[in-house]
Amino acid sequence: MKLPKKFADLNNHWGAKYANILIQENISVGTDNGWAPEKR
């Protein structure tokens, strides 16, 4: 089993809990430079 990615730009972000659920379920994979939580 592959461990989920860790994204430094999610540390202390208000949406980290929800983003990590999306990442765990392979719904979101982030970007080349992180998860980019503030990107629209």
Short mmCIF file of C-alpha atoms in Angstrom, two decimals:
data_model
loop_
_atom_site.label_atom_id
_atom_site.label_comp_id
_atom_site.label_asym_id
_atom_site.label_seq_id
_atom_site.Cartn_x
_atom_site.Cartn_y
_atom_site.Cartn_z
CA MET A 1 0.00 0.00 0.00
CA LYS A 2 1.36 3.41 -1.01
CA LEU A 3 1.39 6.03 1.72
CA PRO A 4 -0.43 9.27 0.96
CA LYS A 5 1.59 12.29 -0.08
CA LYS A 6 2.32 14.99 2.48
CA PHE A 7 2.07 18.58 1.30
CA ALA A 8 3.99 21.20 3.25
CA ASP A 9 1.67 23.96 2.02
CA LEU A 10 -1.24 22.29 3.85
CA ASN A 11 0.45 22.57 7.26
CA ASN A 12 -1.70 24.79 9.50
CA HIS A 13 -4.17 25.49 6.67
CA TRP A 14 -7.83 25.64 7.73
CA GLY A 15 -8.80 23.14 5.01
CA ALA A 16 -6.04 20.59 5.67
CA LYS A 17 -8.42 18.10 7.30
CA TYR A 18 -10.68 18.10 4.24
CA ALA A 19 -7.85 18.19 1.71
CA ASN A 20 -6.24 15.17 3.37
CA ILE A 21 -9.51 13.23 2.97
CA LEU A 22 -9.52 14.05 -0.76
CA ILE A 23 -5.87 13.03 -1.04
CA GLN A 24 -6.43 9.75 0.86
CA GLU A 25 -9.34 8.82 -1.39
CA ASN A 26 -7.31 9.65 -4.55
CA ILE A 27 -9.84 12.34 -5.48
CA SER A 28 -7.12 14.99 -5.52
CA VAL A 29 -3.41 14.55 -6.15
CA GLY A 30 -2.11 18.10 -5.77
CA THR A 31 0.30 19.85 -8.09
CA ASP A 32 3.98 19.46 -8.87
CA ASN A 33 4.80 22.10 -6.26
CA GLY A 34 2.43 21.06 -3.46
CA TRP A 35 -1.30 21.03 -3.01
CA ALA A 36 -1.80 24.78 -3.59
CA PRO A 37 -4.70 25.33 -1.17
CA GLU A 38 -5.04 29.02 -2.07
CA LYS A 39 -5.02 28.50 -5.86
CA ARG A 40 -8.30 29.16 -7.63
#
